Short mmCIF file of C-alpha atoms in Angstrom, two decimals:
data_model
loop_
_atom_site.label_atom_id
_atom_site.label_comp_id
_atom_site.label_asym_id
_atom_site.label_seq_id
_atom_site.Cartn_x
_atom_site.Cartn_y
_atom_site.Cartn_z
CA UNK D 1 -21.15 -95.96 -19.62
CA UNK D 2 -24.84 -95.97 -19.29
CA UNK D 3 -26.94 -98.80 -18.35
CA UNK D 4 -28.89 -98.90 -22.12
CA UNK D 5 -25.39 -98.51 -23.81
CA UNK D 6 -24.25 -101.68 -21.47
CA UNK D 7 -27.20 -103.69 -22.37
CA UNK D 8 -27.15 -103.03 -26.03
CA UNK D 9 -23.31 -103.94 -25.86
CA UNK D 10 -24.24 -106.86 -23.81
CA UNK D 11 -26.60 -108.03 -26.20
CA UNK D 12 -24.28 -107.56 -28.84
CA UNK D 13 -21.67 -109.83 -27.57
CA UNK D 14 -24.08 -112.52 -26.83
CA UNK D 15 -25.53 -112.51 -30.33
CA UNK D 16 -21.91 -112.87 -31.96
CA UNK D 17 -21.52 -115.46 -29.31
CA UNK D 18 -24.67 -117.64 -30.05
CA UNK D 19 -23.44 -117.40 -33.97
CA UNK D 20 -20.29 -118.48 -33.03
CA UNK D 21 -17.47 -116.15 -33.51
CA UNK D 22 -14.01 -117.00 -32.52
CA UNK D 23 -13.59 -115.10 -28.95
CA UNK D 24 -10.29 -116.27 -29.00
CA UNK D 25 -9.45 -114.41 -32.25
CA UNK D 26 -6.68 -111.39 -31.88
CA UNK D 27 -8.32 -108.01 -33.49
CA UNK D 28 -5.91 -105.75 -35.42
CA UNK D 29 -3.58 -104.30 -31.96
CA UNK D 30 -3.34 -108.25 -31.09
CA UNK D 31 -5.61 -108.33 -28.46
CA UNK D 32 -8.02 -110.89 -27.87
CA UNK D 33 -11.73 -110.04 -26.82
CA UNK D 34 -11.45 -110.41 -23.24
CA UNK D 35 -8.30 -108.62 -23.13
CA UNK D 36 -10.21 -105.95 -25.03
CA UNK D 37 -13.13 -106.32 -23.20
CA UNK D 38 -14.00 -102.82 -20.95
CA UNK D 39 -16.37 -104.08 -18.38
CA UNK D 40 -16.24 -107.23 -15.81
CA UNK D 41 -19.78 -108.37 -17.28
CA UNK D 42 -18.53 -108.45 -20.81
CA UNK D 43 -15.61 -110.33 -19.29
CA UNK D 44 -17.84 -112.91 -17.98
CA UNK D 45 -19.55 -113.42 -20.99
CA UNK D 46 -16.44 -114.15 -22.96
CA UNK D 47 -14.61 -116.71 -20.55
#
């Protein structure tokens, strides 16, 4: 993954964050964001 890819994503996350979406919510294969989660930095946003 680039760097601009892993910002935009980044940015991304924290936007759905700041409006307040359930991070604990399981998506459609029953996994939760963090468990879905491909990189250690959007990890750390989501604990």
């Amino acid at each position: 993954m680039g760097d601009k890819e892993l910002i935009g994503q980044l940015t991304c996350v924290k936007i759905l964050l700041e409006k307040g979406v359930d991070k604990e919510r399981k998506g459609p294969v029953g996994q939760s964001a963090f468990e879905a989660a491909e990189t250690d930095a959007i990890k750390a946003l989501l604990k």
